């Protein structure tokens, strides 16, 4: 994000607009809606600007720009029809520490003006960093149609209700949750169509309910493999309303971004080879937060019930008498298989597929290697990068084919995804030579679809 959107307070601010024709008029069309004192400097002004002048919306100096115009100014619009002049004015203003917008010259702008959906005091600003004004307009048109015209009035009513809610709920975090619940993320737009009375009633009902609320709950939520598009709707809704989000290392930033900014984020991940937060400590954190009355999300990568120690947390919650629920997620093996276009089961080939871990509490994990080595066995190995040499050795020792296909999918579904298609014999070597560090899934007995097709073609040709 090169351009940071901010809303500048224009109350008692002076804004200078140099220019009186088309470019200046376009800027003024938005500026006259602000509270700023507008000073237009131009020898001549257009009929539209004259109309605004007559209405008392701006002040006009009928002459060329001069350096003293910059005194006491908050923002400058260099919007004459002369590009060179705009650049000069821009440079001068910038040398005095002012922020400048030079019409139609993005590189000479300290700020650019977004497209607006104006439901004052609710303002949606849409920017494309200058890449596509027409796209910005299309988004604007879409939002214009969807956001009800009474939205601004609703915001004013909410503002009035805030004092009552504050008195009833002194804790800031709780209050934010309260408001998040009022607009609970489901079909927001139709909710925004409620009348002022409807909203007041809803707030009153909720306040009554809130007073009865004592203990929070915990949701164990699957964050999926990392790509936020693979998050379930249920997970998103939970994230929207959580007070506390306790998350692991492999939960991606894109997923965390669905959480509220005001929520408390607690990282309990383990860096590979580094110190981990002991499970008991994690249990203690979620229990304490729930007892404090918070709505807690325990966010785990993939599906929370696969290699996530969810059962230990559930036991602890049950012992502490705290209510919980579970939102499943897309496990990384499913995502990896989708990325390589491989069906995890194939009729007539495998009747089962195992999800294995490369590591367990004792180190490299032992498995039924003989069963896995026999024809047709297929498995997805989690946490298998470090153990790949061990897995390879064990399987070969128990009679697995050297050329058993194995596909390694690192960072499945993420932009940084890497796919390495190899064989059992070359597995450890190829993991190393391709710089695979994890998180990765080893798909034993699977090859990417395109490779499968190629090799089929080669065989058919022979
Ligand atoms: N509950 C998770 C697994 C946690 S164990 C799930 O259902 O996916 C951690 C292991 O998950 C990692 O070592 C790696 O094997 C796998 N993993 C997690 N995210 C991954 C991703 N985006 N791509 C590939 N593997 C991933």
CSV table of C-alpha atoms and ligand atoms in Angstrom, one decimal:
chain,number,residue,atom,x,y,z
A,1,UNK,CA,0.0,0.0,0.0
A,2,UNK,CA,1.9,3.1,-1.2
A,3,UNK,CA,-1.0,5.5,-0.5
A,4,UNK,CA,-2.3,5.5,3.1
A,5,UNK,CA,-6.0,6.5,3.3
A,6,UNK,CA,-6.6,9.1,6.0
A,7,UNK,CA,-9.6,11.4,6.6
A,8,UNK,CA,-8.3,15.0,7.1
A,9,UNK,CA,-10.2,17.2,9.5
A,10,UNK,CA,-11.3,20.3,7.4
A,11,UNK,CA,-12.9,22.2,10.3
A,12,UNK,CA,-11.3,25.6,10.5
A,13,UNK,CA,-8.8,24.5,7.8
A,14,UNK,CA,-7.7,26.7,4.8
A,15,UNK,CA,-7.4,25.0,1.5
A,16,UNK,CA,-5.8,26.7,-1.5
A,17,UNK,CA,-7.0,25.8,-5.1
A,18,UNK,CA,-5.0,27.4,-7.8
A,19,UNK,CA,-6.9,27.4,-11.1
A,20,UNK,CA,-10.4,28.3,-12.2
A,21,UNK,CA,-11.3,26.0,-15.0
A,22,UNK,CA,-12.1,22.3,-15.5
A,23,UNK,CA,-9.4,20.7,-13.3
A,24,UNK,CA,-10.1,23.1,-10.4
A,25,UNK,CA,-13.8,22.6,-10.9
A,26,UNK,CA,-13.5,18.9,-10.6
A,27,UNK,CA,-11.5,19.2,-7.3
A,28,UNK,CA,-13.9,21.8,-6.0
A,29,UNK,CA,-16.9,19.6,-6.6
A,30,UNK,CA,-15.8,17.5,-3.6
A,31,UNK,CA,-14.1,20.2,-1.6
A,32,UNK,CA,-17.3,22.3,-1.3
A,33,UNK,CA,-18.9,19.5,0.7
A,34,UNK,CA,-16.2,19.8,3.3
A,35,UNK,CA,-16.0,22.3,6.2
A,36,UNK,CA,-12.8,23.9,4.9
A,37,UNK,CA,-12.4,27.6,4.0
A,38,UNK,CA,-11.6,27.4,0.3
A,39,UNK,CA,-9.5,30.0,-1.4
A,40,UNK,CA,-9.5,29.9,-5.2
A,41,UNK,CA,-6.8,31.9,-7.0
A,42,UNK,CA,-7.2,32.4,-10.7
A,43,UNK,CA,-7.5,35.3,-13.1
A,44,UNK,CA,-10.8,33.8,-14.4
A,45,UNK,CA,-13.3,31.3,-13.0
A,46,UNK,CA,-15.8,29.0,-14.7
A,47,UNK,CA,-19.5,29.7,-14.5
A,48,UNK,CA,-19.9,26.7,-12.1
A,49,UNK,CA,-17.2,28.0,-9.8
A,50,UNK,CA,-18.9,31.4,-10.0
A,51,UNK,CA,-22.1,29.8,-8.8
A,52,UNK,CA,-20.3,28.3,-5.8
A,53,UNK,CA,-18.7,31.7,-5.1
A,54,UNK,CA,-22.2,33.4,-5.2
A,55,UNK,CA,-23.4,30.8,-2.7
A,56,UNK,CA,-20.6,31.8,-0.4
A,57,UNK,CA,-18.9,28.4,-0.6
A,58,UNK,CA,-15.5,29.8,-1.5
A,59,UNK,CA,-13.4,32.9,-1.6
A,60,UNK,CA,-11.9,34.1,-4.9
A,61,UNK,CA,-8.8,36.2,-5.7
A,62,UNK,CA,-8.9,37.2,-9.3
A,63,UNK,CA,-5.2,37.2,-10.2
A,64,UNK,CA,-2.2,34.9,-10.7
A,65,UNK,CA,-0.8,32.7,-7.9
A,66,UNK,CA,1.7,34.3,-5.6
A,67,UNK,CA,3.9,32.6,-2.9
A,68,UNK,CA,2.1,34.4,-0.1
A,69,UNK,CA,-1.0,32.5,-1.0
A,70,UNK,CA,0.5,29.5,0.8
A,71,UNK,CA,0.5,31.1,4.2
A,72,UNK,CA,-1.7,29.4,6.8
A,73,UNK,CA,-2.8,26.7,4.3
A,74,UNK,CA,-3.4,23.1,5.2
A,75,UNK,CA,-3.7,21.5,1.7
A,76,UNK,CA,-2.8,22.8,-1.8
A,77,UNK,CA,-4.4,21.9,-5.1
A,78,UNK,CA,-2.3,23.0,-8.1
A,79,UNK,CA,-5.1,22.7,-10.6
A,80,UNK,CA,-4.5,25.2,-13.4
A,81,UNK,CA,-4.7,24.0,-17.0
A,82,UNK,CA,-0.9,24.5,-17.3
A,83,UNK,CA,1.1,21.4,-16.2
A,84,UNK,CA,4.4,23.2,-15.8
A,85,UNK,CA,2.8,25.9,-13.6
A,86,UNK,CA,1.2,23.2,-11.5
A,87,UNK,CA,4.6,21.5,-11.0
A,88,UNK,CA,6.2,24.9,-10.0
A,89,UNK,CA,3.4,25.6,-7.5
A,90,UNK,CA,3.7,22.1,-6.2
A,91,UNK,CA,7.4,22.4,-5.6
A,92,UNK,CA,7.1,25.7,-3.8
A,93,UNK,CA,4.3,24.4,-1.6
A,94,UNK,CA,6.2,21.2,-0.8
A,95,UNK,CA,9.3,23.2,0.1
A,96,UNK,CA,7.2,24.9,2.8
A,97,UNK,CA,6.1,21.5,4.1
A,98,UNK,CA,2.6,21.5,2.6
A,99,UNK,CA,0.9,18.6,1.1
A,100,UNK,CA,0.1,19.1,-2.6
A,101,UNK,CA,-2.2,17.6,-5.2
A,102,UNK,CA,-1.2,18.5,-8.7
A,103,UNK,CA,-4.0,17.9,-11.1
A,104,UNK,CA,-3.5,14.9,-13.4
A,105,UNK,CA,0.2,14.5,-12.5
A,106,UNK,CA,0.3,11.6,-10.1
A,107,UNK,CA,4.1,11.7,-9.6
A,108,UNK,CA,3.9,15.3,-8.5
A,109,UNK,CA,1.2,14.6,-5.9
A,110,UNK,CA,1.7,14.0,-2.1
A,111,UNK,CA,-1.9,12.9,-1.9
A,112,UNK,CA,-4.4,11.8,-4.5
A,113,UNK,CA,-8.2,12.1,-4.2
A,114,UNK,CA,-10.2,8.9,-3.9
A,115,UNK,CA,-13.6,8.3,-5.4
A,116,UNK,CA,-16.3,8.8,-2.7
A,117,UNK,CA,-19.5,7.3,-1.6
A,118,UNK,CA,-20.9,10.0,0.5
A,119,UNK,CA,-23.4,9.1,3.3
A,120,UNK,CA,-22.0,11.7,5.7
A,121,UNK,CA,-20.9,11.1,8.3
A,122,UNK,CA,-20.3,7.7,6.7
A,123,UNK,CA,-17.8,8.1,3.9
A,124,UNK,CA,-16.4,5.3,1.8
A,125,UNK,CA,-13.3,6.3,-0.1
A,126,UNK,CA,-12.1,4.2,-3.0
A,127,UNK,CA,-8.6,4.4,-4.4
A,128,UNK,CA,-6.7,2.5,-6.9
A,129,UNK,CA,-3.4,4.3,-6.4
A,130,UNK,CA,-4.0,6.0,-9.7
A,131,UNK,CA,-3.9,2.7,-11.6
A,132,UNK,CA,-7.5,2.7,-12.8
A,133,UNK,CA,-9.9,5.6,-12.1
A,134,UNK,CA,-12.6,3.8,-14.1
A,135,UNK,CA,-12.4,0.7,-11.9
A,136,UNK,CA,-12.7,3.1,-8.9
A,137,UNK,CA,-15.8,4.5,-10.4
A,138,UNK,CA,-17.3,1.0,-11.1
A,139,UNK,CA,-16.7,0.1,-7.4
A,140,UNK,CA,-18.3,3.4,-6.4
A,141,UNK,CA,-21.4,2.7,-8.5
A,142,UNK,CA,-21.7,-0.7,-7.0
A,143,UNK,CA,-21.5,0.7,-3.4
A,144,UNK,CA,-23.8,3.6,-4.2
A,145,UNK,CA,-26.5,1.1,-5.2
A,146,UNK,CA,-26.0,-1.1,-2.1
A,147,UNK,CA,-25.6,1.4,0.7
A,148,UNK,CA,-28.9,2.8,1.8
A,149,UNK,CA,-29.3,6.6,1.7
A,150,UNK,CA,-30.2,6.7,5.4
A,151,UNK,CA,-26.9,5.3,6.4
A,152,UNK,CA,-25.6,8.7,7.6
A,153,UNK,CA,-28.7,9.2,9.8
A,154,UNK,CA,-28.1,5.7,11.3
A,155,UNK,CA,-24.5,6.7,12.2
A,156,UNK,CA,-25.8,9.8,14.0
A,157,UNK,CA,-28.3,7.6,16.0
A,158,UNK,CA,-25.5,5.2,16.9
A,159,UNK,CA,-23.5,8.2,18.0
A,160,UNK,CA,-26.3,9.2,20.4
A,161,UNK,CA,-26.7,5.6,21.7
A,162,UNK,CA,-23.0,5.3,22.4
A,163,UNK,CA,-23.2,7.1,25.7
A,164,UNK,CA,-25.9,4.7,27.0
A,165,UNK,CA,-23.9,1.7,25.9
A,166,UNK,CA,-20.8,3.1,27.5
A,167,UNK,CA,-22.6,3.6,30.8
A,168,UNK,CA,-23.9,0.0,30.7
A,169,UNK,CA,-20.6,-1.6,29.5
A,170,UNK,CA,-17.6,0.1,30.9
A,171,UNK,CA,-15.0,-2.2,29.4
A,172,UNK,CA,-13.8,-1.0,26.0
A,173,UNK,CA,-13.2,-4.4,24.6
A,174,UNK,CA,-16.6,-5.7,25.6
A,175,UNK,CA,-18.2,-2.6,24.2
A,176,UNK,CA,-16.6,-3.2,20.8
A,177,UNK,CA,-17.9,-6.7,20.9
A,178,UNK,CA,-21.3,-5.4,21.7
A,179,UNK,CA,-21.3,-3.2,18.6
A,180,UNK,CA,-19.9,-5.9,16.5
A,181,UNK,CA,-22.8,-8.1,17.5
A,182,UNK,CA,-25.3,-5.4,16.6
A,183,UNK,CA,-23.9,-5.6,13.1
A,184,UNK,CA,-22.9,-9.2,13.2
A,185,UNK,CA,-21.4,-9.4,9.7
A,186,UNK,CA,-24.3,-11.4,8.3
A,187,UNK,CA,-25.9,-9.6,5.4
A,188,UNK,CA,-24.7,-6.3,6.7
A,189,UNK,CA,-26.3,-4.3,4.0
A,190,UNK,CA,-29.9,-5.3,4.8
A,191,UNK,CA,-29.1,-4.7,8.4
A,192,UNK,CA,-28.1,-1.2,7.6
A,193,UNK,CA,-31.6,-0.7,6.2
A,194,UNK,CA,-33.2,-0.9,9.6
A,195,UNK,CA,-34.8,2.2,10.8
A,196,UNK,CA,-33.6,4.4,13.5
A,197,UNK,CA,-36.2,3.0,15.9
A,198,UNK,CA,-35.4,-0.5,14.9
A,199,UNK,CA,-31.8,0.1,15.7
A,200,UNK,CA,-32.5,1.7,19.0
A,201,UNK,CA,-34.7,-1.3,19.9
A,202,UNK,CA,-32.0,-3.7,18.9
A,203,UNK,CA,-29.5,-1.9,21.1
A,204,UNK,CA,-31.8,-1.9,24.1
A,205,UNK,CA,-32.6,-5.7,23.7
A,206,UNK,CA,-29.0,-6.5,23.4
A,207,UNK,CA,-28.1,-4.4,26.5
A,208,UNK,CA,-30.6,-6.3,28.5
A,209,UNK,CA,-29.1,-9.6,27.2
A,210,UNK,CA,-25.6,-8.4,27.9
A,211,UNK,CA,-26.3,-7.7,31.5
A,212,UNK,CA,-27.1,-11.4,31.9
A,213,UNK,CA,-23.9,-12.5,30.2
A,214,UNK,CA,-21.3,-13.8,32.6
A,215,UNK,CA,-18.8,-16.2,31.0
A,216,UNK,CA,-17.4,-16.2,27.5
A,217,UNK,CA,-16.8,-19.2,25.3
A,218,UNK,CA,-14.1,-20.6,23.2
A,219,UNK,CA,-14.3,-21.5,19.5
A,220,UNK,CA,-11.7,-23.8,18.0
A,221,UNK,CA,-11.5,-22.5,14.5
A,222,UNK,CA,-9.8,-23.9,11.4
A,223,UNK,CA,-7.8,-21.2,9.5
A,224,UNK,CA,-7.3,-23.4,6.5
A,225,UNK,CA,-3.9,-23.7,4.6
A,226,UNK,CA,-3.3,-19.9,4.4
A,227,UNK,CA,-5.1,-18.5,1.4
A,228,UNK,CA,-7.9,-16.4,3.0
A,229,UNK,CA,-10.3,-17.5,0.2
A,230,UNK,CA,-10.2,-20.9,1.7
A,231,UNK,CA,-11.5,-19.7,5.0
A,232,UNK,CA,-15.1,-20.8,5.8
A,233,UNK,CA,-17.8,-18.3,6.2
A,234,UNK,CA,-18.4,-19.5,9.8
A,235,UNK,CA,-14.7,-18.9,10.6
A,236,UNK,CA,-15.0,-15.4,9.2
A,237,UNK,CA,-18.0,-14.6,11.2
A,238,UNK,CA,-16.3,-15.9,14.4
A,239,UNK,CA,-13.3,-13.7,13.6
A,240,UNK,CA,-15.5,-10.7,13.2
A,241,UNK,CA,-16.8,-10.9,16.7
A,242,UNK,CA,-13.9,-12.3,18.8
A,243,UNK,CA,-12.5,-10.4,21.7
A,244,UNK,CA,-9.4,-12.5,21.9
A,245,UNK,CA,-7.7,-14.5,19.0
A,246,UNK,CA,-5.1,-17.0,20.1
A,247,UNK,CA,-3.2,-18.2,17.0
A,248,UNK,CA,-0.5,-20.5,15.7
A,249,UNK,CA,2.5,-19.8,13.6
A,250,UNK,CA,1.0,-21.2,10.4
A,251,UNK,CA,-2.0,-19.0,10.5
A,252,UNK,CA,-1.5,-16.4,7.7
A,253,UNK,CA,-1.8,-12.7,8.0
A,254,UNK,CA,-4.5,-12.7,5.4
A,255,UNK,CA,-6.7,-14.8,7.7
A,256,UNK,CA,-5.9,-12.8,10.8
A,257,UNK,CA,-7.0,-9.7,8.9
A,258,UNK,CA,-10.6,-10.8,9.2
A,259,UNK,CA,-10.3,-10.3,13.0
A,260,UNK,CA,-11.3,-7.0,14.5
A,261,UNK,CA,-8.5,-4.5,14.9
A,262,UNK,CA,-9.5,-4.0,18.5
A,263,UNK,CA,-9.4,-7.7,19.4
A,264,UNK,CA,-6.5,-8.9,21.5
A,265,UNK,CA,-4.1,-11.1,19.5
A,266,UNK,CA,-2.0,-13.7,21.3
A,267,UNK,CA,0.6,-15.6,19.4
A,268,UNK,CA,1.3,-19.1,20.7
A,269,UNK,CA,3.2,-20.5,17.8
A,270,UNK,CA,6.4,-22.5,17.7
A,271,UNK,CA,9.2,-21.5,15.5
A,272,UNK,CA,10.9,-24.6,13.9
A,273,UNK,CA,13.6,-25.6,16.3
A,274,UNK,CA,12.6,-22.7,18.6
A,275,UNK,CA,10.8,-22.3,21.8
A,276,UNK,CA,7.1,-23.2,21.9
A,277,UNK,CA,4.4,-22.1,24.1
A,278,UNK,CA,3.7,-25.1,26.3
A,279,UNK,CA,0.3,-26.6,25.8
A,280,UNK,CA,-0.6,-26.1,29.4
A,281,UNK,CA,0.0,-22.4,29.0
A,282,UNK,CA,-2.2,-22.2,26.0
A,283,UNK,CA,-4.9,-24.0,27.8
A,284,UNK,CA,-4.5,-21.6,30.7
A,285,UNK,CA,-4.7,-18.6,28.4
A,286,UNK,CA,-8.0,-19.6,26.7
A,287,UNK,CA,-9.6,-20.6,30.0
A,288,UNK,CA,-8.7,-17.4,31.7
A,289,UNK,CA,-9.9,-15.2,28.9
A,290,UNK,CA,-13.2,-17.1,28.7
A,291,UNK,CA,-13.7,-16.8,32.5
A,292,UNK,CA,-13.1,-13.1,32.1
A,293,UNK,CA,-16.1,-13.0,29.9
A,294,UNK,CA,-14.3,-12.8,26.5
A,295,UNK,CA,-15.3,-14.5,23.3
A,296,UNK,CA,-12.2,-16.4,22.5
A,297,UNK,CA,-11.0,-17.9,19.2
A,298,UNK,CA,-8.4,-20.5,19.2
A,299,UNK,CA,-7.3,-20.3,15.6
A,300,UNK,CA,-5.3,-23.2,14.2
A,301,UNK,CA,-4.0,-23.7,10.7
A,302,UNK,CA,-5.8,-26.1,8.4
A,303,UNK,CA,-8.4,-28.1,10.3
A,304,UNK,CA,-8.3,-27.7,14.1
A,305,UNK,CA,-8.8,-31.5,14.6
A,306,UNK,CA,-5.9,-32.7,12.6
A,307,UNK,CA,-2.5,-32.6,14.3
A,308,UNK,CA,-3.5,-29.6,16.3
A,309,UNK,CA,-3.8,-31.0,19.9
A,310,UNK,CA,-7.4,-29.9,19.9
A,311,UNK,CA,-8.4,-32.7,22.2
A,312,UNK,CA,-6.1,-31.5,24.9
A,313,UNK,CA,-7.6,-28.1,24.8
A,314,UNK,CA,-11.2,-29.5,24.7
A,315,UNK,CA,-10.4,-31.6,27.8
A,316,UNK,CA,-9.1,-28.6,29.6
A,317,UNK,CA,-12.2,-26.5,28.6
A,318,UNK,CA,-14.6,-29.2,29.7
A,319,UNK,CA,-12.8,-29.6,33.1
A,320,UNK,CA,-13.0,-25.8,33.6
A,321,UNK,CA,-16.8,-25.9,32.6
A,322,UNK,CA,-16.4,-23.6,29.7
A,323,UNK,CA,-18.6,-23.9,26.6
A,324,UNK,CA,-16.9,-24.3,23.3
A,325,UNK,CA,-17.6,-25.1,19.7
A,326,UNK,CA,-15.6,-26.2,16.7
A,327,UNK,CA,-15.4,-24.7,13.2
A,328,UNK,CA,-13.7,-27.1,10.8
A,329,UNK,CA,-11.2,-25.9,8.2
A,330,UNK,CA,-9.6,-27.1,5.0
A,331,UNK,CA,-6.7,-29.3,6.1
A,332,UNK,CA,-3.4,-28.7,4.3
A,333,UNK,CA,-3.5,-32.2,2.7
A,334,UNK,CA,-6.8,-31.5,1.0
A,335,UNK,CA,-5.4,-28.1,-0.2
A,336,UNK,CA,-2.2,-29.7,-1.5
A,337,UNK,CA,-4.1,-32.4,-3.3
A,338,UNK,CA,-6.3,-29.8,-4.9
A,339,UNK,CA,-3.3,-27.8,-6.0
A,340,UNK,CA,-1.8,-30.8,-7.9
A,341,UNK,CA,-5.2,-31.9,-9.2
A,342,UNK,CA,-4.9,-35.3,-7.6
A,343,UNK,CA,-7.9,-37.2,-6.3
A,344,UNK,CA,-6.9,-38.5,-2.8
A,345,UNK,CA,-8.8,-41.7,-3.5
A,346,UNK,CA,-8.9,-43.5,-6.8
A,347,UNK,CA,-11.5,-46.2,-7.6
A,348,UNK,CA,-9.8,-49.5,-8.0
A,349,UNK,CA,-6.5,-48.2,-6.6
A,350,UNK,CA,-6.7,-47.1,-3.0
A,351,UNK,CA,-9.6,-47.7,-0.6
A,352,UNK,CA,-8.0,-45.6,2.1
A,353,UNK,CA,-5.7,-42.7,2.5
A,354,UNK,CA,-3.7,-42.0,5.6
A,355,UNK,CA,-2.8,-38.7,7.2
A,356,UNK,CA,0.5,-39.2,8.9
A,357,UNK,CA,2.8,-37.1,11.0
A,358,UNK,CA,6.5,-37.1,10.3
A,359,UNK,CA,7.2,-36.2,13.9
A,360,UNK,CA,5.6,-37.2,17.2
A,361,UNK,CA,6.4,-36.5,20.8
A,362,UNK,CA,9.4,-38.9,20.7
A,363,UNK,CA,11.0,-37.6,17.5
A,364,UNK,CA,10.6,-39.2,14.0
A,365,UNK,CA,7.3,-41.0,14.1
A,366,UNK,CA,7.1,-44.8,13.5
A,367,UNK,CA,4.2,-46.1,11.4
A,368,UNK,CA,3.0,-49.3,9.8
A,369,UNK,CA,5.7,-49.1,7.2
A,370,UNK,CA,5.0,-52.5,5.7
A,371,UNK,CA,1.3,-51.6,5.2
A,372,UNK,CA,2.3,-48.3,3.5
A,373,UNK,CA,5.0,-49.9,1.4
A,374,UNK,CA,2.6,-52.4,-0.2
A,375,UNK,CA,1.1,-51.6,-3.6
A,376,UNK,CA,-1.4,-48.9,-3.8
A,377,UNK,CA,-1.0,-47.4,-0.3
A,378,UNK,CA,-1.3,-43.6,-0.3
A,379,UNK,CA,-0.6,-41.1,2.4
A,380,UNK,CA,-0.3,-37.4,3.1
A,381,UNK,CA,2.5,-36.7,5.5
A,382,UNK,CA,2.3,-33.6,7.8
A,383,UNK,CA,5.4,-32.2,9.4
A,384,UNK,CA,7.5,-34.5,7.2
A,385,UNK,CA,10.2,-32.2,5.8
A,386,UNK,CA,12.8,-32.9,8.5
A,387,UNK,CA,11.8,-36.6,8.6
A,388,UNK,CA,11.8,-37.1,4.8
A,389,UNK,CA,15.1,-39.1,4.8
A,390,UNK,CA,13.8,-41.2,7.6
A,391,UNK,CA,10.5,-41.9,5.9
A,392,UNK,CA,12.2,-42.7,2.6
A,393,UNK,CA,14.6,-45.1,4.3
A,394,UNK,CA,11.8,-46.9,6.3
A,395,UNK,CA,9.6,-47.3,3.2
A,396,UNK,CA,12.4,-48.6,1.0
A,397,UNK,CA,13.5,-51.0,3.7
A,398,UNK,CA,10.0,-52.4,3.9
A,399,UNK,CA,9.8,-53.0,0.1
A,400,UNK,CA,8.3,-49.9,-1.4
A,401,UNK,CA,9.0,-49.2,-5.0
A,402,UNK,CA,11.9,-46.8,-5.6
A,403,UNK,CA,10.0,-44.9,-8.3
A,404,UNK,CA,6.8,-44.5,-6.1
A,405,UNK,CA,5.7,-41.0,-7.0
A,406,UNK,CA,5.8,-38.5,-4.3
A,407,UNK,CA,4.7,-34.8,-4.6
A,408,UNK,CA,5.8,-32.2,-2.1
A,409,UNK,CA,3.6,-29.2,-1.8
A,410,UNK,CA,5.1,-26.4,0.2
A,411,UNK,CA,2.9,-23.4,1.3
A,412,UNK,CA,-0.1,-25.0,-0.4
A,413,UNK,CA,-2.6,-22.3,-1.5
A,414,UNK,CA,-0.3,-19.4,-0.7
A,415,UNK,CA,1.4,-17.2,-3.2
A,416,UNK,CA,4.7,-18.7,-2.2
A,417,UNK,CA,3.6,-22.2,-3.0
A,418,UNK,CA,6.2,-24.6,-4.4
A,419,UNK,CA,5.4,-28.0,-5.9
A,420,UNK,CA,8.1,-30.6,-6.3
A,421,UNK,CA,7.2,-33.8,-8.1
A,422,UNK,CA,9.7,-36.6,-7.3
A,423,UNK,CA,10.0,-40.3,-6.5
A,424,UNK,CA,10.6,-42.0,-3.2
A,425,UNK,CA,14.2,-42.7,-4.1
A,426,UNK,CA,14.9,-39.1,-4.7
A,427,UNK,CA,12.7,-37.6,-2.0
A,428,UNK,CA,15.1,-36.4,0.6
A,429,UNK,CA,17.6,-35.2,-2.0
A,430,UNK,CA,15.0,-33.3,-4.0
A,431,UNK,CA,13.6,-31.7,-0.8
A,432,UNK,CA,17.0,-30.4,-0.1
A,433,UNK,CA,18.0,-29.3,-3.6
A,434,UNK,CA,14.7,-27.4,-4.0
A,435,UNK,CA,15.2,-25.6,-0.7
A,436,UNK,CA,11.9,-26.9,0.8
A,437,UNK,CA,11.8,-25.8,4.4
A,438,UNK,CA,8.1,-26.2,5.1
A,439,UNK,CA,5.3,-26.0,5.9
A,440,UNK,CA,4.9,-28.8,3.4
A,441,UNK,CA,2.8,-31.8,2.8
A,442,UNK,CA,4.4,-34.9,1.3
A,443,UNK,CA,1.9,-36.7,-0.8
A,444,UNK,CA,3.1,-40.3,-1.0
A,445,UNK,CA,1.8,-42.2,-4.1
A,446,UNK,CA,0.6,-39.0,-5.9
A,447,UNK,CA,1.8,-37.1,-8.9
A,448,UNK,CA,0.6,-33.8,-10.2
A,449,UNK,CA,-2.2,-34.2,-12.8
A,450,UNK,CA,-0.3,-32.6,-15.7
A,451,UNK,CA,2.7,-35.0,-15.1
A,452,UNK,CA,0.4,-37.9,-14.9
A,453,UNK,CA,-1.1,-37.0,-18.3
A,454,UNK,CA,2.3,-36.4,-19.8
A,455,UNK,CA,3.6,-39.8,-18.7
A,456,UNK,CA,0.4,-41.4,-19.9
A,457,UNK,CA,1.0,-39.9,-23.3
A,458,UNK,CA,4.6,-41.1,-23.4
A,459,UNK,CA,3.6,-44.6,-22.4
A,460,UNK,CA,0.9,-44.7,-25.1
A,461,UNK,CA,3.4,-43.5,-27.7
A,462,UNK,CA,5.8,-46.3,-26.9
B,1,LIG,N1,-4.1,-28.6,11.5
B,1,LIG,C1,-3.2,-28.5,10.4
B,1,LIG,C2,-1.9,-29.2,10.5
B,1,LIG,C3,-1.0,-28.7,11.6
B,1,LIG,S1,0.5,-29.5,11.7
B,1,LIG,C4,-4.0,-28.9,9.1
B,1,LIG,O1,-5.1,-29.4,9.2
B,1,LIG,O2,-3.4,-28.7,8.0
B,1,LIG,C5,1.5,-28.5,10.8
B,1,LIG,C6,1.8,-29.1,9.5
B,1,LIG,O3,0.7,-28.8,8.6
B,1,LIG,C7,3.0,-28.5,8.7
B,1,LIG,O4,4.2,-29.1,9.2
B,1,LIG,C8,2.7,-28.9,7.3
B,1,LIG,O5,3.0,-30.3,7.1
B,1,LIG,C9,1.2,-28.8,7.3
B,1,LIG,N2,0.8,-27.5,6.7
B,1,LIG,C10,0.2,-26.5,7.3
B,1,LIG,N3,-0.1,-25.5,6.4
B,1,LIG,C11,0.4,-25.9,5.2
B,1,LIG,C12,0.4,-25.4,3.9
B,1,LIG,N4,-0.1,-24.2,3.6
B,1,LIG,N5,1.0,-26.1,2.9
B,1,LIG,C13,1.6,-27.3,3.2
B,1,LIG,N6,1.5,-27.8,4.4
B,1,LIG,C14,1.0,-27.2,5.4
